[in-house]
Amino acid sequence: MSLGCPKNLVDSEVMMGLLDRAGAEMTSDVEAAEILVVNTCSFIDAAKQESVDTILEMAQHKVAGRARRLIVAGCLVERYRDEIQKNIPEVDAVVGTGELEEILAAAGLDRPRPVVEEPSPFTILNAGPESQGPGPSTRPEGDLRESQGRFSRTAWDGAEAHLPQYLYDHTTPRLLATKKASAYIKIAEGCDHPCSFCVIPNLRGKFRSRRFESVIAEAESLVAQGVREITLIGQDTTCYGEDLGLKDGLAQLLDRLAAIPNLNWLRFLYAYPNKITGRLLETMAKHENICSYLDVPLQHASGPVLKSMKRGANAEIFLKTIEKVREAVPGIALRTSFIVGFPGETEEDFETLCDFVRLAKFDWLGVFGYSDEEGSRAFGLESKVPARTIERRKRELMKIQQRISKRAKAAWVGKELDVLVEGESDETPLLWEGRSEFHAPEIDGKVFINDFGAFEELHVGRFYRCEITEVHDYDVVARVVAKSGNQL
Ligand code: SF4
């Protein structure tokens, strides 16, 4: 059971790959499983609660069902290692984000033989499987950010003092859990940014990039297996390669990946606003198979709040960035997310944010209420915003976005788009659903297909040319007009 973000999903896929190579058989049927693994998330309170509820539910299967071992993995372990084992005796073993290979010992299976890698043209400074020997540090920007950030976990009960360092590579076995034709590649792990509301650096460790050639090799192998859409992920993909001494590392990586034959769509999540370089945008504009899509979590738009969040910038700077992006990649879909109710956020700050959202007209937008997380710098801040105010602000901001989205979607009617078909709709078997290049997997709205055109049936994992016939606030309805030129 994999909870949380796509980064956690890749960790689950790696653990499944390791278990599979060691001879275990995978099943999603909890009744039939002998070993249950819950890969947890502990980003905010709601995620922690979902993780604990799932562990308790699985513990019931161990008491009353066939299961004989319960393993808890992931971010919750990094934070509450001792407490989980102390308070939930049904849990047999825990596996942190920095020790994925321990899943084998936790499951009572032997370790796989170590795989010897080809030497890399780059000096790798990370520890873990990607660390192949000593070398001088080439991460000046990372070191600077690290000195401004928080990398101490000593205050957390049960967390180990050292930070996770693991990072998989192309030789690590992995079983995909994503929908057909689509896969994630984690290109970096950890984060050196000092955002004061965030505990991710404490859960996932310092920023470290995978080596360039390892990412290319993994992408080639995925495409050879039939994957047609690759989404590069990391807490901040725009910092990719800084620790390897690369300048514009993400742009260089995209350039190489876009040249892989039969890779139809390539995208990356997430961009840090001041790391969107001219070279990155040029690269996006240059390659047809790099999706016109950018997810740049801005978190807020009021200068004082952003300063207190330890992120900097303001609405004016962000509007200039957005203009630059839209000029360089016309028609690009922009996604962002905001936190409302950060300590000290006034009505005026919130109004600044609302005005900014009205002007920026994002295609997709997520709003989170501030969650007070122990271990973050913001935890110690005064002037906490009451929960009811946070809820109201969240609702108001989403309402503004709903109007923007509705108006923008209306202009989609009559448009033709390539749609990657993902199967029957979860909502009704009368509709099928898919995504366009403007929809990232699992995050944005959907394209519902109610008319197959000249086709008797559609195939999951294939691209079709579709015409948008109807729009809702976030989702659109389409009819198939032809096979896509993207079809292989
Ligand atoms: S919010 Fe994002 S950029 Fe900031 S510290 Fe957390 S993971 Fe890093």
Short mmCIF file of C-alpha atoms and ligand atoms in Angstrom, two decimals:
data_model
loop_
_atom_site.label_atom_id
_atom_site.label_comp_id
_atom_site.label_asym_id
_atom_site.label_seq_id
_atom_site.Cartn_x
_atom_site.Cartn_y
_atom_site.Cartn_z
CA MET A 1 0.00 0.00 0.00
CA SER A 2 1.63 3.23 -1.14
CA LEU A 3 0.50 6.56 0.32
CA GLY A 4 1.56 10.12 -0.41
CA CYS A 5 3.36 11.66 -3.35
CA PRO A 6 4.89 10.22 -6.56
CA LYS A 7 8.34 10.27 -4.87
CA ASN A 8 6.97 7.82 -2.32
CA LEU A 9 5.42 5.77 -5.12
CA VAL A 10 8.85 5.37 -6.75
CA ASP A 11 10.20 4.18 -3.38
CA SER A 12 7.36 1.63 -3.28
CA GLU A 13 8.22 0.51 -6.82
CA VAL A 14 11.86 0.08 -5.80
CA MET A 15 10.89 -1.99 -2.73
CA MET A 16 8.57 -4.12 -4.90
CA GLY A 17 11.42 -4.60 -7.39
CA LEU A 18 13.80 -5.70 -4.63
CA LEU A 19 11.23 -8.10 -3.18
CA ASP A 20 10.38 -9.47 -6.62
CA ARG A 21 14.05 -10.10 -7.40
CA ALA A 22 14.37 -11.91 -4.08
CA GLY A 23 11.55 -14.27 -5.13
CA ALA A 24 8.48 -12.71 -3.50
CA GLU A 25 5.21 -12.66 -5.42
CA MET A 26 3.32 -9.34 -5.42
CA THR A 27 -0.39 -9.04 -4.77
CA SER A 28 -2.67 -6.09 -4.09
CA ASP A 29 -5.15 -8.44 -2.37
CA VAL A 30 -4.63 -7.85 1.36
CA GLU A 31 -6.60 -11.00 2.16
CA ALA A 32 -4.16 -13.15 0.21
CA ALA A 33 -0.91 -11.47 1.26
CA GLU A 34 1.45 -13.04 3.78
CA ILE A 35 3.51 -9.89 4.16
CA LEU A 36 1.86 -6.47 4.29
CA VAL A 37 3.87 -3.32 3.54
CA VAL A 38 2.51 0.19 4.17
CA ASN A 39 4.67 2.93 2.64
CA THR A 40 3.65 5.99 4.61
CA CYS A 41 3.55 9.77 4.19
CA SER A 42 3.94 12.29 7.01
CA PHE A 43 4.02 15.58 5.14
CA ILE A 44 1.17 17.19 7.09
CA ASP A 45 -1.27 16.16 9.84
CA ALA A 46 -3.89 14.79 7.44
CA ALA A 47 -1.28 12.61 5.71
CA LYS A 48 -0.01 11.31 9.07
CA GLN A 49 -3.55 10.42 10.11
CA GLU A 50 -4.18 8.54 6.86
CA SER A 51 -0.92 6.64 7.37
CA VAL A 52 -1.74 5.66 10.94
CA ASP A 53 -5.30 4.62 9.96
CA THR A 54 -3.92 2.43 7.17
CA ILE A 55 -1.38 0.77 9.50
CA LEU A 56 -4.12 0.01 12.02
CA GLU A 57 -6.36 -1.38 9.28
CA MET A 58 -3.53 -3.63 8.08
CA ALA A 59 -2.83 -4.69 11.66
CA GLN A 60 -6.38 -6.11 11.74
CA HIS A 61 -5.55 -8.30 8.74
CA LYS A 62 -2.56 -9.61 10.62
CA VAL A 63 -4.69 -10.51 13.62
CA ALA A 64 -7.66 -11.96 11.71
CA GLY A 65 -6.28 -12.84 8.26
CA ARG A 66 -3.51 -14.65 6.49
CA ALA A 67 -0.81 -12.03 6.92
CA ARG A 68 2.07 -12.97 9.19
CA ARG A 69 4.25 -9.85 8.91
CA LEU A 70 3.44 -6.14 8.87
CA ILE A 71 6.13 -3.74 7.69
CA VAL A 72 5.83 0.05 7.87
CA ALA A 73 8.05 2.06 5.52
CA GLY A 74 8.46 5.67 4.42
CA CYS A 75 8.35 9.18 5.84
CA LEU A 76 6.38 8.33 8.99
CA VAL A 77 9.22 5.99 9.97
CA GLU A 78 11.81 8.73 9.50
CA ARG A 79 9.86 10.81 11.95
CA TYR A 80 8.32 8.42 14.47
CA ARG A 81 10.44 5.28 14.26
CA ASP A 82 10.35 4.39 17.98
CA GLU A 83 6.76 5.45 18.55
CA ILE A 84 5.41 3.22 15.77
CA GLN A 85 7.11 0.15 17.20
CA LYS A 86 6.22 1.07 20.78
CA ASN A 87 2.53 1.86 20.16
CA ILE A 88 1.59 -0.62 17.42
CA PRO A 89 2.95 -4.01 18.51
CA GLU A 90 1.54 -5.69 15.37
CA VAL A 91 4.26 -3.91 13.37
CA ASP A 92 7.15 -6.34 12.87
CA ALA A 93 9.65 -4.03 11.19
CA VAL A 94 10.14 -0.45 10.02
CA VAL A 95 12.04 0.73 6.94
CA GLY A 96 12.98 4.42 6.57
CA THR A 97 13.25 6.34 3.29
CA GLY A 98 17.04 6.07 3.53
CA GLU A 99 17.18 2.30 3.90
CA LEU A 100 14.91 0.86 1.20
CA GLU A 101 17.12 -2.21 0.76
CA GLU A 102 16.30 -3.16 4.34
CA ILE A 103 12.87 -4.23 3.04
CA LEU A 104 14.43 -7.62 2.29
CA ALA A 105 15.59 -8.22 5.84
CA ALA A 106 12.28 -6.85 7.13
CA ALA A 107 10.43 -9.35 4.95
CA GLY A 108 12.73 -12.17 6.03
CA LEU A 109 14.27 -12.54 2.54
CA ASP A 110 17.94 -12.67 1.62
CA ARG A 111 19.67 -9.62 0.23
CA PRO A 112 20.31 -9.60 -3.55
CA ARG A 113 23.86 -9.87 -4.82
CA PRO A 114 25.40 -6.38 -5.13
CA VAL A 115 25.50 -5.13 -8.72
CA VAL A 116 28.75 -3.51 -9.89
CA GLU A 117 28.12 -0.37 -11.92
CA GLU A 118 30.02 1.02 -14.88
CA PRO A 119 32.21 3.98 -13.85
CA SER A 120 30.44 7.32 -14.36
CA PRO A 121 31.89 10.30 -16.21
CA PHE A 122 30.76 12.42 -13.26
CA THR A 123 32.17 12.65 -9.75
CA ILE A 124 29.40 11.52 -7.47
CA LEU A 125 29.41 12.94 -4.00
CA ASN A 126 26.31 11.33 -2.60
CA ALA A 127 26.43 8.43 -0.23
CA GLY A 128 24.36 5.31 -0.90
CA PRO A 129 24.31 3.15 -4.02
CA GLU A 130 25.16 6.08 -6.27
CA SER A 131 28.27 6.99 -4.29
CA GLN A 132 31.28 5.44 -5.98
CA GLY A 133 34.24 6.78 -4.12
CA PRO A 134 35.51 9.98 -2.56
CA GLY A 135 35.77 13.32 -4.30
CA PRO A 136 35.83 17.02 -3.51
CA SER A 137 32.49 18.73 -2.91
CA THR A 138 31.12 20.55 -5.95
CA ARG A 139 27.90 21.76 -4.41
CA PRO A 140 28.54 25.40 -3.49
CA GLU A 141 24.90 26.44 -3.99
CA GLY A 142 23.67 23.43 -2.07
CA ASP A 143 26.16 24.07 0.74
CA LEU A 144 25.02 27.67 0.97
CA ARG A 145 21.37 26.65 1.15
CA GLU A 146 22.21 23.93 3.61
CA SER A 147 23.87 26.46 5.91
CA GLN A 148 20.62 28.46 5.83
CA GLY A 149 18.37 25.42 6.25
CA ARG A 150 17.59 22.97 9.01
CA PHE A 151 19.09 19.55 8.96
CA SER A 152 18.86 18.58 12.61
CA ARG A 153 16.36 15.95 13.68
CA THR A 154 17.53 15.61 17.23
CA ALA A 155 14.30 17.12 18.60
CA TRP A 156 12.17 14.35 17.05
CA ASP A 157 11.40 11.51 19.34
CA GLY A 158 12.60 8.29 17.79
CA ALA A 159 14.02 9.73 14.56
CA GLU A 160 17.58 8.65 13.92
CA ALA A 161 19.99 11.56 14.17
CA HIS A 162 21.50 11.02 10.72
CA LEU A 163 19.64 12.08 7.60
CA PRO A 164 18.61 9.62 4.88
CA GLN A 165 21.14 9.36 2.05
CA TYR A 166 19.79 6.57 -0.16
CA LEU A 167 19.08 7.13 -3.84
CA TYR A 168 18.27 4.34 -6.29
CA ASP A 169 19.87 4.05 -9.72
CA HIS A 170 19.19 2.39 -13.07
CA THR A 171 20.52 -0.95 -11.85
CA THR A 172 18.06 -1.09 -8.96
CA PRO A 173 15.13 -3.39 -9.73
CA ARG A 174 11.79 -1.59 -9.92
CA LEU A 175 8.25 -2.79 -10.58
CA LEU A 176 6.04 -0.08 -12.06
CA ALA A 177 2.76 0.63 -10.29
CA THR A 178 1.66 3.47 -12.57
CA LYS A 179 -0.96 3.22 -15.32
CA LYS A 180 0.14 1.67 -18.60
CA ALA A 181 2.50 3.75 -20.80
CA SER A 182 3.36 6.21 -18.02
CA ALA A 183 6.18 6.16 -15.46
CA TYR A 184 8.00 8.41 -13.04
CA ILE A 185 11.76 8.72 -12.75
CA LYS A 186 13.14 10.19 -9.57
CA ILE A 187 16.12 12.30 -10.66
CA ALA A 188 17.00 13.76 -7.27
CA GLU A 189 16.13 13.27 -3.63
CA GLY A 190 16.10 15.56 -0.61
CA CYS A 191 16.08 19.34 -0.54
CA ASP A 192 18.45 22.09 0.62
CA HIS A 193 15.93 24.93 0.54
CA PRO A 194 15.16 26.43 3.94
CA CYS A 195 11.36 26.89 3.59
CA SER A 196 10.24 27.39 7.15
CA PHE A 197 6.94 25.45 6.92
CA CYS A 198 8.47 22.32 5.45
CA VAL A 199 9.85 19.21 7.14
CA ILE A 200 10.78 17.41 3.93
CA PRO A 201 14.52 18.11 4.25
CA ASN A 202 14.35 16.48 7.68
CA LEU A 203 12.52 13.47 6.25
CA ARG A 204 14.33 13.02 2.97
CA GLY A 205 17.79 14.46 3.62
CA LYS A 206 20.06 16.84 1.74
CA PHE A 207 19.59 17.44 -1.97
CA ARG A 208 21.37 14.85 -4.10
CA SER A 209 21.08 14.24 -7.82
CA ARG A 210 21.19 10.95 -9.60
CA ARG A 211 24.00 10.71 -12.08
CA PHE A 212 23.15 11.90 -15.56
CA GLU A 213 23.86 8.66 -17.41
CA SER A 214 21.91 6.62 -14.87
CA VAL A 215 18.76 8.66 -15.56
CA ILE A 216 19.23 8.30 -19.33
CA ALA A 217 19.75 4.53 -18.99
CA GLU A 218 16.61 4.17 -16.88
CA ALA A 219 14.55 6.24 -19.33
CA GLU A 220 15.78 4.17 -22.30
CA SER A 221 14.93 0.97 -20.50
CA LEU A 222 11.42 2.21 -19.59
CA VAL A 223 10.72 3.26 -23.19
CA ALA A 224 11.94 -0.15 -24.39
CA GLN A 225 9.34 -1.68 -22.04
CA GLY A 226 6.55 0.37 -23.67
CA VAL A 227 6.48 3.51 -21.52
CA ARG A 228 5.54 6.56 -23.62
CA GLU A 229 5.27 9.27 -20.96
CA ILE A 230 8.02 9.96 -18.43
CA THR A 231 7.58 12.38 -15.55
CA LEU A 232 10.82 13.40 -13.85
CA ILE A 233 10.32 13.99 -10.15
CA GLY A 234 12.19 15.45 -7.19
CA GLN A 235 11.41 17.96 -4.43
CA ASP A 236 13.02 20.53 -6.73
CA THR A 237 13.95 19.20 -10.17
CA THR A 238 15.25 22.62 -11.26
CA CYS A 239 18.26 22.17 -8.94
CA TYR A 240 19.14 18.94 -10.73
CA GLY A 241 22.88 18.48 -11.20
CA GLU A 242 24.09 21.38 -9.03
CA ASP A 243 25.74 18.85 -6.73
CA LEU A 244 27.35 17.17 -9.74
CA GLY A 245 28.87 20.49 -10.83
CA LEU A 246 26.44 20.85 -13.76
CA LYS A 247 25.11 24.21 -14.88
CA ASP A 248 21.54 24.10 -16.19
CA GLY A 249 21.58 20.40 -15.38
CA LEU A 250 17.84 19.91 -15.87
CA ALA A 251 17.93 21.57 -19.32
CA GLN A 252 20.86 19.33 -20.31
CA LEU A 253 19.05 16.26 -19.05
CA LEU A 254 15.82 17.16 -20.87
CA ASP A 255 17.79 17.73 -24.08
CA ARG A 256 19.19 14.22 -23.91
CA LEU A 257 15.97 12.53 -22.80
CA ALA A 258 13.88 14.26 -25.48
CA ALA A 259 16.06 12.61 -28.12
CA ILE A 260 15.05 9.09 -27.03
CA PRO A 261 13.02 7.61 -29.90
CA ASN A 262 9.39 6.70 -29.08
CA LEU A 263 9.23 8.84 -25.95
CA ASN A 264 6.08 10.84 -26.68
CA TRP A 265 5.75 12.95 -23.57
CA LEU A 266 8.35 14.18 -21.12
CA ARG A 267 7.63 16.44 -18.15
CA PHE A 268 9.12 17.37 -14.77
CA LEU A 269 7.76 18.16 -11.29
CA TYR A 270 8.51 20.55 -9.50
CA ALA A 271 10.18 23.85 -10.42
CA TYR A 272 11.51 26.35 -7.86
CA PRO A 273 10.50 29.84 -9.08
CA ASN A 274 13.93 31.47 -9.23
CA LYS A 275 15.48 28.41 -10.87
CA ILE A 276 13.49 28.68 -14.11
CA THR A 277 16.31 29.72 -16.43
CA GLY A 278 16.18 30.96 -20.02
CA ARG A 279 18.00 27.79 -21.10
CA LEU A 280 15.38 25.60 -19.41
CA LEU A 281 12.54 27.41 -21.19
CA GLU A 282 14.37 27.31 -24.54
CA THR A 283 14.79 23.57 -24.11
CA MET A 284 11.09 23.13 -23.34
CA ALA A 285 10.13 25.17 -26.40
CA LYS A 286 12.60 23.37 -28.67
CA HIS A 287 11.38 19.79 -28.20
CA GLU A 288 7.90 18.78 -29.26
CA ASN A 289 7.84 15.85 -26.86
CA ILE A 290 8.53 18.01 -23.78
CA CYS A 291 5.04 18.79 -22.51
CA SER A 292 3.96 22.41 -22.39
CA TYR A 293 3.41 22.08 -18.69
CA LEU A 294 5.12 23.60 -15.67
CA ASP A 295 4.33 23.01 -12.00
CA VAL A 296 5.89 25.74 -9.93
CA PRO A 297 4.70 25.77 -6.31
CA LEU A 298 4.82 29.44 -5.29
CA GLN A 299 3.36 28.94 -1.77
CA HIS A 300 2.26 32.60 -1.44
CA ALA A 301 2.42 35.96 -3.21
CA SER A 302 2.70 38.46 -0.35
CA GLY A 303 6.29 39.64 0.19
CA PRO A 304 6.19 39.61 4.03
CA VAL A 305 4.71 36.09 4.15
CA LEU A 306 7.20 34.77 1.60
CA LYS A 307 10.00 36.33 3.63
CA SER A 308 8.75 34.65 6.77
CA MET A 309 8.45 31.39 4.82
CA LYS A 310 12.17 31.85 3.98
CA ARG A 311 11.43 31.78 0.26
CA GLY A 312 11.60 35.45 -0.75
CA ALA A 313 10.19 37.23 -3.84
CA ASN A 314 6.70 38.74 -4.16
CA ALA A 315 3.71 38.99 -6.50
CA GLU A 316 5.43 41.42 -8.88
CA ILE A 317 8.48 39.20 -9.31
CA PHE A 318 6.28 36.14 -9.83
CA LEU A 319 4.17 37.92 -12.46
CA LYS A 320 7.35 38.74 -14.39
CA THR A 321 8.46 35.10 -14.18
CA ILE A 322 5.07 33.93 -15.44
CA GLU A 323 5.21 36.41 -18.33
CA LYS A 324 8.68 35.15 -19.24
CA VAL A 325 7.48 31.53 -19.15
CA ARG A 326 4.38 32.21 -21.28
CA GLU A 327 6.42 34.18 -23.82
CA ALA A 328 9.01 31.42 -24.15
CA VAL A 329 6.51 28.53 -24.31
CA PRO A 330 3.23 29.85 -25.76
CA GLY A 331 0.15 27.95 -24.60
CA ILE A 332 1.97 26.38 -21.64
CA ALA A 333 -0.22 25.05 -18.82
CA LEU A 334 0.90 26.46 -15.47
CA ARG A 335 0.19 24.79 -12.17
CA THR A 336 0.97 26.16 -8.73
CA SER A 337 0.07 25.60 -5.10
CA PHE A 338 -0.34 27.94 -2.17
CA ILE A 339 -0.40 27.70 1.60
CA VAL A 340 -2.97 29.90 3.34
CA GLY A 341 -2.96 30.72 7.04
CA PHE A 342 0.81 30.75 7.50
CA PRO A 343 1.61 32.27 10.95
CA GLY A 344 1.29 36.06 10.77
CA GLU A 345 -0.68 36.06 7.48
CA THR A 346 -2.97 39.11 7.67
CA GLU A 347 -6.17 39.85 5.71
CA GLU A 348 -4.05 42.22 3.63
CA ASP A 349 -1.54 39.45 2.83
CA PHE A 350 -4.41 37.19 1.86
CA GLU A 351 -5.92 39.89 -0.38
CA THR A 352 -2.52 40.28 -2.07
CA LEU A 353 -2.59 36.56 -2.77
CA CYS A 354 -6.16 36.71 -4.15
CA ASP A 355 -5.29 39.65 -6.43
CA PHE A 356 -2.23 37.80 -7.65
CA VAL A 357 -4.26 34.68 -8.48
CA ARG A 358 -6.77 36.82 -10.43
CA LEU A 359 -3.94 38.33 -12.47
CA ALA A 360 -1.79 35.23 -12.97
CA LYS A 361 -4.68 33.06 -14.22
CA PHE A 362 -3.12 29.68 -13.54
CA ASP A 363 -4.43 26.67 -15.39
CA TRP A 364 -4.28 24.48 -12.30
CA LEU A 365 -4.05 25.51 -8.68
CA GLY A 366 -3.93 23.74 -5.33
CA VAL A 367 -4.51 25.38 -1.95
CA PHE A 368 -3.34 23.90 1.35
CA GLY A 369 -4.24 25.17 4.78
CA TYR A 370 -1.11 25.75 6.88
CA SER A 371 -0.28 22.71 8.99
CA ASP A 372 1.83 23.36 12.09
CA GLU A 373 4.59 20.76 11.89
CA GLU A 374 6.94 20.03 14.75
CA GLY A 375 10.50 20.16 13.45
CA SER A 376 9.80 23.03 11.04
CA ARG A 377 11.02 26.54 11.78
CA ALA A 378 7.50 27.93 11.50
CA PHE A 379 6.42 25.71 14.42
CA GLY A 380 8.03 28.19 16.80
CA LEU A 381 6.44 31.28 15.20
CA GLU A 382 3.81 33.27 17.04
CA SER A 383 0.61 34.80 15.56
CA LYS A 384 -0.86 31.48 14.47
CA VAL A 385 -3.95 31.93 12.29
CA PRO A 386 -7.14 30.31 13.70
CA ALA A 387 -8.26 27.10 11.94
CA ARG A 388 -11.62 28.63 10.93
CA THR A 389 -9.87 31.55 9.21
CA ILE A 390 -7.58 29.13 7.40
CA GLU A 391 -10.59 27.17 6.13
CA ARG A 392 -12.38 30.34 5.00
CA ARG A 393 -9.33 31.59 3.12
CA LYS A 394 -8.87 28.23 1.48
CA ARG A 395 -12.49 28.24 0.28
CA GLU A 396 -12.29 31.83 -0.97
CA LEU A 397 -9.13 31.22 -2.96
CA MET A 398 -10.50 28.05 -4.54
CA LYS A 399 -13.67 29.93 -5.50
CA ILE A 400 -11.61 32.55 -7.32
CA GLN A 401 -9.70 29.84 -9.14
CA GLN A 402 -12.87 27.96 -10.02
CA ARG A 403 -14.18 31.02 -11.90
CA ILE A 404 -10.83 31.46 -13.69
CA SER A 405 -10.69 27.79 -14.62
CA LYS A 406 -14.28 27.74 -15.89
CA ARG A 407 -13.67 30.72 -18.17
CA ALA A 408 -10.37 29.33 -19.44
CA LYS A 409 -11.81 25.87 -20.06
CA ALA A 410 -14.67 27.38 -22.13
CA ALA A 411 -12.05 28.37 -24.71
CA TRP A 412 -11.08 24.69 -25.07
CA VAL A 413 -14.34 23.76 -26.85
CA GLY A 414 -13.58 22.80 -30.44
CA LYS A 415 -9.86 22.36 -29.73
CA GLU A 416 -8.11 19.17 -30.88
CA LEU A 417 -5.64 17.52 -28.55
CA ASP A 418 -3.65 14.31 -28.28
CA VAL A 419 -5.06 12.29 -25.38
CA LEU A 420 -3.33 9.39 -23.67
CA VAL A 421 -6.14 6.97 -22.85
CA GLU A 422 -6.01 5.59 -19.31
CA GLY A 423 -9.10 3.37 -19.26
CA GLU A 424 -12.71 3.32 -18.19
CA SER A 425 -13.68 6.16 -15.93
CA ASP A 426 -13.79 5.39 -12.21
CA GLU A 427 -17.02 7.36 -12.10
CA THR A 428 -19.05 5.51 -14.75
CA PRO A 429 -18.37 2.73 -17.28
CA LEU A 430 -20.15 4.88 -19.89
CA LEU A 431 -17.13 7.17 -20.07
CA TRP A 432 -13.47 6.57 -20.68
CA GLU A 433 -10.81 8.91 -19.43
CA GLY A 434 -7.38 10.15 -20.35
CA ARG A 435 -5.02 13.09 -20.18
CA SER A 436 -3.53 15.64 -22.54
CA GLU A 437 -0.03 17.11 -22.32
CA PHE A 438 -1.62 19.82 -20.14
CA HIS A 439 -2.60 17.29 -17.46
CA ALA A 440 0.06 15.70 -15.25
CA PRO A 441 -0.69 12.19 -13.97
CA GLU A 442 -3.04 11.99 -10.95
CA ILE A 443 -2.96 15.75 -10.25
CA ASP A 444 -4.93 17.82 -12.72
CA GLY A 445 -8.42 17.55 -14.22
CA LYS A 446 -9.34 14.79 -16.67
CA VAL A 447 -10.38 14.40 -20.28
CA PHE A 448 -13.53 12.25 -20.36
CA ILE A 449 -14.25 10.51 -23.65
CA ASN A 450 -17.93 9.87 -24.46
CA ASP A 451 -17.65 9.22 -28.21
CA PHE A 452 -15.12 6.80 -29.74
CA GLY A 453 -15.68 8.20 -33.28
CA ALA A 454 -14.78 5.61 -35.92
CA PHE A 455 -13.24 3.26 -33.34
CA GLU A 456 -15.09 0.29 -31.95
CA GLU A 457 -12.89 0.24 -28.88
CA LEU A 458 -10.06 2.25 -27.39
CA HIS A 459 -6.78 0.82 -26.14
CA VAL A 460 -5.39 1.79 -22.76
CA GLY A 461 -1.95 3.36 -23.05
CA ARG A 462 -2.49 4.62 -26.62
CA PHE A 463 -2.79 8.17 -27.90
CA TYR A 464 -5.89 9.41 -29.77
CA ARG A 465 -6.62 12.73 -31.41
CA CYS A 466 -9.69 14.12 -29.64
CA GLU A 467 -11.91 17.14 -30.06
CA ILE A 468 -13.14 18.86 -26.91
CA THR A 469 -16.93 19.07 -27.02
CA GLU A 470 -17.92 20.11 -23.51
CA VAL A 471 -16.23 21.65 -20.48
CA HIS A 472 -16.81 21.62 -16.74
CA ASP A 473 -15.04 23.62 -14.03
CA TYR A 474 -11.90 21.50 -14.18
CA ASP A 475 -12.62 18.50 -16.45
CA VAL A 476 -13.43 18.42 -20.14
CA VAL A 477 -15.39 16.00 -22.37
CA ALA A 478 -14.07 14.93 -25.77
CA ARG A 479 -14.79 12.75 -28.81
CA VAL A 480 -12.17 10.78 -30.67
CA VAL A 481 -11.53 12.09 -34.19
CA ALA A 482 -8.50 10.03 -35.25
CA LYS A 483 -5.52 8.08 -34.12
CA SER A 484 -2.90 10.45 -32.85
CA GLY A 485 0.15 11.26 -34.96
CA ASN A 486 1.93 10.38 -31.73
CA GLN A 487 0.76 6.78 -32.15
CA LEU A 488 3.41 4.13 -32.49
S1 SF4 B 1 8.74 23.39 0.28
FE1 SF4 B 1 9.77 22.34 -1.37
S2 SF4 B 1 11.55 23.67 -1.82
FE2 SF4 B 1 10.84 24.23 0.22
S3 SF4 B 1 12.03 22.97 1.66
FE3 SF4 B 1 10.11 21.86 1.23
S4 SF4 B 1 10.62 20.47 -0.44
FE4 SF4 B 1 12.23 22.04 -0.37
#
